[in-house]
PDB file of N, CA and C in Angstrom:
ATOM      1  N   ILE A 392       0.866  -1.203  -0.003  1.00  0.00           N
ATOM      2  CA  ILE A 392      -0.004  -0.005  -0.010  1.00  0.00           C
ATOM      3  C   ILE A 392       0.893   1.238   0.006  1.00  0.00           C
ATOM      4  N   GLY A 393       0.647   2.111  -0.945  1.00  0.00           N
ATOM      5  CA  GLY A 393       1.374   3.362  -1.004  1.00  0.00           C
ATOM      6  C   GLY A 393       0.826   4.362  -0.029  1.00  0.00           C
ATOM      7  N   LYS A 394       1.556   5.417   0.221  1.00  0.00           N
ATOM      8  CA  LYS A 394       1.134   6.443   1.166  1.00  0.00           C
ATOM      9  C   LYS A 394      -0.235   7.033   0.815  1.00  0.00           C
ATOM     10  N   THR A 395      -0.517   7.189  -0.431  1.00  0.00           N
ATOM     11  CA  THR A 395      -1.821   7.770  -0.844  1.00  0.00           C
ATOM     12  C   THR A 395      -2.955   6.759  -0.712  1.00  0.00           C
ATOM     13  N   ASP A 396      -2.629   5.477  -0.510  1.00  0.00           N
ATOM     14  CA  ASP A 396      -3.686   4.462  -0.393  1.00  0.00           C
ATOM     15  C   ASP A 396      -4.149   4.279   1.052  1.00  0.00           C
ATOM     16  N   ILE A 397      -3.475   4.895   2.025  1.00  0.00           N
ATOM     17  CA  ILE A 397      -3.822   4.739   3.420  1.00  0.00           C
ATOM     18  C   ILE A 397      -5.092   5.578   3.686  1.00  0.00           C
ATOM     19  N   PRO A 398      -6.134   4.947   4.193  1.00  0.00           N
ATOM     20  CA  PRO A 398      -7.364   5.708   4.481  1.00  0.00           C
ATOM     21  C   PRO A 398      -7.111   6.802   5.511  1.00  0.00           C
ATOM     22  N   VAL A 399      -7.708   7.947   5.301  1.00  0.00           N
ATOM     23  CA  VAL A 399      -7.578   9.067   6.223  1.00  0.00           C
ATOM     24  C   VAL A 399      -8.962   9.390   6.747  1.00  0.00           C
ATOM     25  N   ASN A 400      -9.113   9.547   8.060  1.00  0.00           N
ATOM     26  CA  ASN A 400     -10.431   9.866   8.571  1.00  0.00           C
ATOM     27  C   ASN A 400     -10.832  11.280   8.133  1.00  0.00           C
ATOM     28  N   PRO A 401     -12.113  11.582   8.137  1.00  0.00           N
ATOM     29  CA  PRO A 401     -12.593  12.888   7.647  1.00  0.00           C
ATOM     30  C   PRO A 401     -11.986  14.075   8.370  1.00  0.00           C
ATOM     31  N   ILE A 402     -11.725  13.952   9.664  1.00  0.00           N
ATOM     32  CA  ILE A 402     -11.175  15.073  10.419  1.00  0.00           C
ATOM     33  C   ILE A 402      -9.734  15.344   9.956  1.00  0.00           C
ATOM     34  N   GLU A 403      -8.977  14.271   9.813  1.00  0.00           N
ATOM     35  CA  GLU A 403      -7.578  14.455   9.337  1.00  0.00           C
ATOM     36  C   GLU A 403      -7.553  15.016   7.907  1.00  0.00           C
ATOM     37  N   ARG A 404      -8.472  14.557   7.085  1.00  0.00           N
ATOM     38  CA  ARG A 404      -8.519  15.037   5.697  1.00  0.00           C
ATOM     39  C   ARG A 404      -8.869  16.538   5.665  1.00  0.00           C
ATOM     40  N   ILE A 405      -9.815  16.976   6.457  1.00  0.00           N
ATOM     41  CA  ILE A 405     -10.157  18.402   6.495  1.00  0.00           C
ATOM     42  C   ILE A 405      -8.951  19.197   6.997  1.00  0.00           C
ATOM     43  N   ALA A 406      -8.300  18.752   8.048  1.00  0.00           N
ATOM     44  CA  ALA A 406      -7.120  19.457   8.585  1.00  0.00           C
ATOM     45  C   ALA A 406      -6.020  19.576   7.539  1.00  0.00           C
ATOM     46  N   ARG A 407      -5.862  18.540   6.752  1.00  0.00           N
ATOM     47  CA  ARG A 407      -4.766  18.487   5.775  1.00  0.00           C
ATOM     48  C   ARG A 407      -5.129  19.242   4.488  1.00  0.00           C
ATOM     49  N   ASP A 408      -6.372  19.110   3.999  1.00  0.00           N
ATOM     50  CA  ASP A 408      -6.688  19.567   2.662  1.00  0.00           C
ATOM     51  C   ASP A 408      -7.468  20.878   2.548  1.00  0.00           C
ATOM     52  N   CYS A 409      -8.076  21.327   3.603  1.00  0.00           N
ATOM     53  CA  CYS A 409      -8.819  22.581   3.573  1.00  0.00           C
ATOM     54  C   CYS A 409      -7.854  23.723   3.304  1.00  0.00           C
ATOM     55  N   VAL A 410      -8.223  24.623   2.388  1.00  0.00           N
ATOM     56  CA  VAL A 410      -7.386  25.741   2.029  1.00  0.00           C
ATOM     57  C   VAL A 410      -7.856  27.052   2.647  1.00  0.00           C
ATOM     58  N   ASN A 411      -8.807  26.982   3.545  1.00  0.00           N
ATOM     59  CA  ASN A 411      -9.342  28.156   4.222  1.00  0.00           C
ATOM     60  C   ASN A 411      -9.768  29.266   3.267  1.00  0.00           C
ATOM     61  N   CYS A 412     -10.486  28.868   2.227  1.00  0.00           N
ATOM     62  CA  CYS A 412     -11.010  29.852   1.268  1.00  0.00           C
ATOM     63  C   CYS A 412     -12.167  30.634   1.890  1.00  0.00           C
ATOM     64  N   VAL A 413     -12.753  30.136   2.928  1.00  0.00           N
ATOM     65  CA  VAL A 413     -13.873  30.656   3.733  1.00  0.00           C
ATOM     66  C   VAL A 413     -15.194  30.809   2.958  1.00  0.00           C
ATOM     67  N   ILE A 414     -15.301  30.177   1.828  1.00  0.00           N
ATOM     68  CA  ILE A 414     -16.585  30.191   1.108  1.00  0.00           C
ATOM     69  C   ILE A 414     -17.665  29.568   2.005  1.00  0.00           C
ATOM     70  N   CYS A 415     -17.352  28.447   2.604  1.00  0.00           N
ATOM     71  CA  CYS A 415     -18.344  27.769   3.461  1.00  0.00           C
ATOM     72  C   CYS A 415     -18.661  28.603   4.696  1.00  0.00           C
ATOM     73  N   VAL A 416     -17.666  29.278   5.245  1.00  0.00           N
ATOM     74  CA  VAL A 416     -17.886  30.101   6.451  1.00  0.00           C
ATOM     75  C   VAL A 416     -18.844  31.263   6.108  1.00  0.00           C
ATOM     76  N   GLN A 417     -18.720  31.838   4.935  1.00  0.00           N
ATOM     77  CA  GLN A 417     -19.617  32.912   4.542  1.00  0.00           C
ATOM     78  C   GLN A 417     -21.046  32.467   4.416  1.00  0.00           C
ATOM     79  N   GLU A 418     -21.253  31.164   4.141  1.00  0.00           N
ATOM     80  CA  GLU A 418     -22.587  30.637   3.921  1.00  0.00           C
ATOM     81  C   GLU A 418     -23.217  29.987   5.165  1.00  0.00           C
ATOM     82  N   CYS A 419     -22.451  29.770   6.236  1.00  0.00           N
ATOM     83  CA  CYS A 419     -22.927  28.916   7.328  1.00  0.00           C
ATOM     84  C   CYS A 419     -22.832  29.608   8.702  1.00  0.00           C
ATOM     85  N   ALA A 420     -23.945  29.687   9.390  1.00  0.00           N
ATOM     86  CA  ALA A 420     -23.984  30.333  10.704  1.00  0.00           C
ATOM     87  C   ALA A 420     -23.131  29.549  11.725  1.00  0.00           C
ATOM     88  N   PHE A 421     -23.143  28.225  11.637  1.00  0.00           N
ATOM     89  CA  PHE A 421     -22.309  27.393  12.540  1.00  0.00           C
ATOM     90  C   PHE A 421     -20.822  27.706  12.374  1.00  0.00           C
ATOM     91  N   LEU A 422     -20.381  27.728  11.130  1.00  0.00           N
ATOM     92  CA  LEU A 422     -18.965  28.013  10.885  1.00  0.00           C
ATOM     93  C   LEU A 422     -18.621  29.463  11.205  1.00  0.00           C
ATOM     94  N   GLN A 423     -19.531  30.376  11.020  1.00  0.00           N
ATOM     95  CA  GLN A 423     -19.265  31.763  11.389  1.00  0.00           C
ATOM     96  C   GLN A 423     -19.023  31.872  12.886  1.00  0.00           C
ATOM     97  N   GLU A 424     -19.709  31.039  13.660  1.00  0.00           N
ATOM     98  CA  GLU A 424     -19.540  31.089  15.133  1.00  0.00           C
ATOM     99  C   GLU A 424     -18.298  30.309  15.597  1.00  0.00           C
ATOM    100  N   TYR A 425     -18.032  29.153  14.974  1.00  0.00           N
ATOM    101  CA  TYR A 425     -16.977  28.257  15.489  1.00  0.00           C
ATOM    102  C   TYR A 425     -15.704  28.260  14.716  1.00  0.00           C
ATOM    103  N   GLY A 426     -15.685  28.798  13.505  1.00  0.00           N
ATOM    104  CA  GLY A 426     -14.476  28.846  12.690  1.00  0.00           C
ATOM    105  C   GLY A 426     -14.519  27.934  11.505  1.00  0.00           C
ATOM    106  N   SER A 427     -13.471  28.020  10.694  1.00  0.00           N
ATOM    107  CA  SER A 427     -13.419  27.229   9.470  1.00  0.00           C
ATOM    108  C   SER A 427     -13.329  25.742   9.754  1.00  0.00           C
ATOM    109  N   PRO A 428     -13.715  24.892   8.782  1.00  0.00           N
ATOM    110  CA  PRO A 428     -13.592  23.464   8.986  1.00  0.00           C
ATOM    111  C   PRO A 428     -12.153  23.042   9.361  1.00  0.00           C
ATOM    112  N   GLN A 429     -11.187  23.687   8.734  1.00  0.00           N
ATOM    113  CA  GLN A 429      -9.781  23.334   9.075  1.00  0.00           C
ATOM    114  C   GLN A 429      -9.477  23.689  10.524  1.00  0.00           C
ATOM    115  N   LYS A 430      -9.911  24.833  10.979  1.00  0.00           N
ATOM    116  CA  LYS A 430      -9.695  25.233  12.356  1.00  0.00           C
ATOM    117  C   LYS A 430     -10.375  24.232  13.326  1.00  0.00           C
ATOM    118  N   LEU A 431     -11.598  23.865  13.035  1.00  0.00           N
ATOM    119  CA  LEU A 431     -12.293  22.902  13.874  1.00  0.00           C
ATOM    120  C   LEU A 431     -11.550  21.574  13.899  1.00  0.00           C
ATOM    121  N   ALA A 432     -11.143  21.101  12.746  1.00  0.00           N
ATOM    122  CA  ALA A 432     -10.433  19.832  12.670  1.00  0.00           C
ATOM    123  C   ALA A 432      -9.103  19.873  13.385  1.00  0.00           C
ATOM    124  N   GLU A 433      -8.330  20.936  13.193  1.00  0.00           N
ATOM    125  CA  GLU A 433      -7.053  21.063  13.868  1.00  0.00           C
ATOM    126  C   GLU A 433      -7.240  21.128  15.379  1.00  0.00           C
ATOM    127  N   ASN A 434      -8.214  21.880  15.827  1.00  0.00           N
ATOM    128  CA  ASN A 434      -8.501  21.979  17.277  1.00  0.00           C
ATOM    129  C   ASN A 434      -8.861  20.620  17.856  1.00  0.00           C
ATOM    130  N   TRP A 435      -9.688  19.865  17.149  1.00  0.00           N
ATOM    131  CA  TRP A 435     -10.097  18.554  17.629  1.00  0.00           C
ATOM    132  C   TRP A 435      -8.878  17.608  17.681  1.00  0.00           C
ATOM    133  N   LEU A 436      -8.082  17.591  16.620  1.00  0.00           N
ATOM    134  CA  LEU A 436      -6.899  16.718  16.591  1.00  0.00           C
ATOM    135  C   LEU A 436      -5.940  17.061  17.698  1.00  0.00           C
ATOM    136  N   GLU A 437      -5.778  18.352  17.987  1.00  0.00           N
ATOM    137  CA  GLU A 437      -4.894  18.769  19.078  1.00  0.00           C
ATOM    138  C   GLU A 437      -5.462  18.406  20.425  1.00  0.00           C
ATOM    139  N   SER A 438      -6.768  18.609  20.616  1.00  0.00           N
ATOM    140  CA  SER A 438      -7.373  18.346  21.919  1.00  0.00           C
ATOM    141  C   SER A 438      -7.450  16.877  22.242  1.00  0.00           C
ATOM    142  N   ARG A 439      -7.434  15.995  21.238  1.00  0.00           N
ATOM    143  CA  ARG A 439      -7.526  14.574  21.544  1.00  0.00           C
ATOM    144  C   ARG A 439      -6.261  14.065  22.188  1.00  0.00           C
ATOM    145  N   LYS A 440      -5.177  14.817  22.089  1.00  0.00           N
ATOM    146  CA  LYS A 440      -3.922  14.435  22.749  1.00  0.00           C
ATOM    147  C   LYS A 440      -3.938  14.752  24.220  1.00  0.00           C
ATOM    148  N   GLU A 441      -4.804  15.649  24.632  1.00  0.00           N
ATOM    149  CA  GLU A 441      -4.852  16.093  26.023  1.00  0.00           C
ATOM    150  C   GLU A 441      -5.924  15.305  26.756  1.00  0.00           C
ATOM    151  N   VAL A 442      -5.502  14.559  27.766  1.00  0.00           N
ATOM    152  CA  VAL A 442      -6.431  13.784  28.557  1.00  0.00           C
ATOM    153  C   VAL A 442      -7.435  14.723  29.210  1.00  0.00           C
ATOM    154  N   GLY A 443      -8.691  14.387  29.120  1.00  0.00           N
ATOM    155  CA  GLY A 443      -9.739  15.187  29.735  1.00  0.00           C
ATOM    156  C   GLY A 443     -10.219  16.357  28.889  1.00  0.00           C
ATOM    157  N   ASN A 444      -9.647  16.542  27.741  1.00  0.00           N
ATOM    158  CA  ASN A 444     -10.052  17.658  26.851  1.00  0.00           C
ATOM    159  C   ASN A 444     -10.423  17.099  25.474  1.00  0.00           C
ATOM    160  N   ARG A 445     -11.472  16.324  25.439  1.00  0.00           N
ATOM    161  CA  ARG A 445     -11.874  15.688  24.178  1.00  0.00           C
ATOM    162  C   ARG A 445     -13.216  16.111  23.686  1.00  0.00           C
ATOM    163  N   GLN A 446     -13.651  17.286  24.102  1.00  0.00           N
ATOM    164  CA  GLN A 446     -14.975  17.730  23.656  1.00  0.00           C
ATOM    165  C   GLN A 446     -14.882  18.270  22.239  1.00  0.00           C
ATOM    166  N   PHE A 447     -15.924  18.090  21.520  1.00  0.00           N
ATOM    167  CA  PHE A 447     -16.003  18.599  20.145  1.00  0.00           C
ATOM    168  C   PHE A 447     -17.414  19.137  19.993  1.00  0.00           C
ATOM    169  N   SER A 448     -17.624  20.400  20.379  1.00  0.00           N
ATOM    170  CA  SER A 448     -18.960  20.960  20.305  1.00  0.00           C
ATOM    171  C   SER A 448     -19.439  20.954  18.859  1.00  0.00           C
ATOM    172  N   PHE A 449     -20.611  20.436  18.652  1.00  0.00           N
ATOM    173  CA  PHE A 449     -21.085  20.319  17.295  1.00  0.00           C
ATOM    174  C   PHE A 449     -22.564  20.619  17.232  1.00  0.00           C
ATOM    175  N   GLU A 450     -22.907  21.772  16.739  1.00  0.00           N
ATOM    176  CA  GLU A 450     -24.288  22.196  16.584  1.00  0.00           C
ATOM    177  C   GLU A 450     -24.661  22.278  15.113  1.00  0.00           C
ATOM    178  N   CYS A 451     -23.840  21.669  14.289  1.00  0.00           N
ATOM    179  CA  CYS A 451     -24.065  21.698  12.841  1.00  0.00           C
ATOM    180  C   CYS A 451     -25.352  20.979  12.516  1.00  0.00           C
ATOM    181  N   SER A 452     -26.103  21.530  11.550  1.00  0.00           N
ATOM    182  CA  SER A 452     -27.361  20.882  11.167  1.00  0.00           C
ATOM    183  C   SER A 452     -27.146  19.798  10.124  1.00  0.00           C
ATOM    184  N   LEU A 453     -25.903  19.591   9.658  1.00  0.00           N
ATOM    185  CA  LEU A 453     -25.572  18.575   8.666  1.00  0.00           C
ATOM    186  C   LEU A 453     -26.310  18.790   7.351  1.00  0.00           C
ATOM    187  N   CYS A 454     -26.548  20.037   6.993  1.00  0.00           N
ATOM    188  CA  CYS A 454     -27.280  20.335   5.747  1.00  0.00           C
ATOM    189  C   CYS A 454     -26.470  20.020   4.494  1.00  0.00           C
ATOM    190  N   GLY A 455     -25.158  20.006   4.616  1.00  0.00           N
ATOM    191  CA  GLY A 455     -24.310  19.681   3.456  1.00  0.00           C
ATOM    192  C   GLY A 455     -23.941  20.891   2.593  1.00  0.00           C
ATOM    193  N   LEU A 456     -24.354  22.079   2.983  1.00  0.00           N
ATOM    194  CA  LEU A 456     -24.028  23.280   2.219  1.00  0.00           C
ATOM    195  C   LEU A 456     -22.528  23.449   2.087  1.00  0.00           C
ATOM    196  N   CYS A 457     -21.788  23.186   3.186  1.00  0.00           N
ATOM    197  CA  CYS A 457     -20.331  23.339   3.148  1.00  0.00           C
ATOM    198  C   CYS A 457     -19.711  22.461   2.082  1.00  0.00           C
ATOM    199  N   HIS A 458     -20.212  21.244   1.986  1.00  0.00           N
ATOM    200  CA  HIS A 458     -19.695  20.307   0.954  1.00  0.00           C
ATOM    201  C   HIS A 458     -20.078  20.829  -0.448  1.00  0.00           C
ATOM    202  N   GLY A 459     -21.262  21.360  -0.571  1.00  0.00           N
ATOM    203  CA  GLY A 459     -21.728  21.854  -1.874  1.00  0.00           C
ATOM    204  C   GLY A 459     -20.936  23.033  -2.408  1.00  0.00           C
ATOM    205  N   VAL A 460     -20.398  23.858  -1.515  1.00  0.00           N
ATOM    206  CA  VAL A 460     -19.675  25.046  -1.972  1.00  0.00           C
ATOM    207  C   VAL A 460     -18.150  24.876  -1.939  1.00  0.00           C
ATOM    208  N   CYS A 461     -17.688  23.787  -1.405  1.00  0.00           N
ATOM    209  CA  CYS A 461     -16.227  23.580  -1.208  1.00  0.00           C
ATOM    210  C   CYS A 461     -15.541  23.327  -2.563  1.00  0.00           C
ATOM    211  N   PRO A 462     -14.554  24.187  -2.894  1.00  0.00           N
ATOM    212  CA  PRO A 462     -13.847  23.995  -4.186  1.00  0.00           C
ATOM    213  C   PRO A 462     -12.964  22.718  -4.154  1.00  0.00           C
ATOM    214  N   LYS A 463     -12.626  22.228  -2.966  1.00  0.00           N
ATOM    215  CA  LYS A 463     -11.832  21.019  -2.843  1.00  0.00           C
ATOM    216  C   LYS A 463     -12.683  19.771  -2.698  1.00  0.00           C
ATOM    217  N   LYS A 464     -14.020  19.979  -2.688  1.00  0.00           N
ATOM    218  CA  LYS A 464     -14.983  18.879  -2.545  1.00  0.00           C
ATOM    219  C   LYS A 464     -14.829  18.122  -1.231  1.00  0.00           C
ATOM    220  N   LEU A 465     -14.432  18.852  -0.180  1.00  0.00           N
ATOM    221  CA  LEU A 465     -14.358  18.258   1.171  1.00  0.00           C
ATOM    222  C   LEU A 465     -15.745  18.256   1.759  1.00  0.00           C
ATOM    223  N   ASP A 466     -15.956  17.406   2.715  1.00  0.00           N
ATOM    224  CA  ASP A 466     -17.284  17.270   3.360  1.00  0.00           C
ATOM    225  C   ASP A 466     -17.146  17.481   4.873  1.00  0.00           C
ATOM    226  N   PRO A 467     -17.125  18.710   5.352  1.00  0.00           N
ATOM    227  CA  PRO A 467     -16.997  18.964   6.769  1.00  0.00           C
ATOM    228  C   PRO A 467     -18.105  18.310   7.613  1.00  0.00           C
ATOM    229  N   SER A 468     -19.252  18.126   7.013  1.00  0.00           N
ATOM    230  CA  SER A 468     -20.358  17.505   7.784  1.00  0.00           C
ATOM    231  C   SER A 468     -20.041  16.053   8.136  1.00  0.00           C
ATOM    232  N   ALA A 469     -19.061  15.436   7.473  1.00  0.00           N
ATOM    233  CA  ALA A 469     -18.636  14.080   7.781  1.00  0.00           C
ATOM    234  C   ALA A 469     -17.780  14.023   9.056  1.00  0.00           C
ATOM    235  N   MET A 470     -17.352  15.166   9.554  1.00  0.00           N
ATOM    236  CA  MET A 470     -16.522  15.147  10.768  1.00  0.00           C
ATOM    237  C   MET A 470     -17.319  14.675  11.918  1.00  0.00           C
TER     238      MET A 470
END
């Protein structure tokens, strides 16, 4: 298996591939309040290393708008 064949979970993919174009943030009240998908993913990945700090507040309605407007075709609602 090559490096590109290794499955990446959605949070790691968002952290790695999001370019912070903020198109989704402009369209989404949840992201306007909590930050870009990349910021959310990076914060979650960092907090999972800290014992006792594993919360991931998620009030997203899972409407899929972020996926629909993403130029990289990422799906933040899959996080």
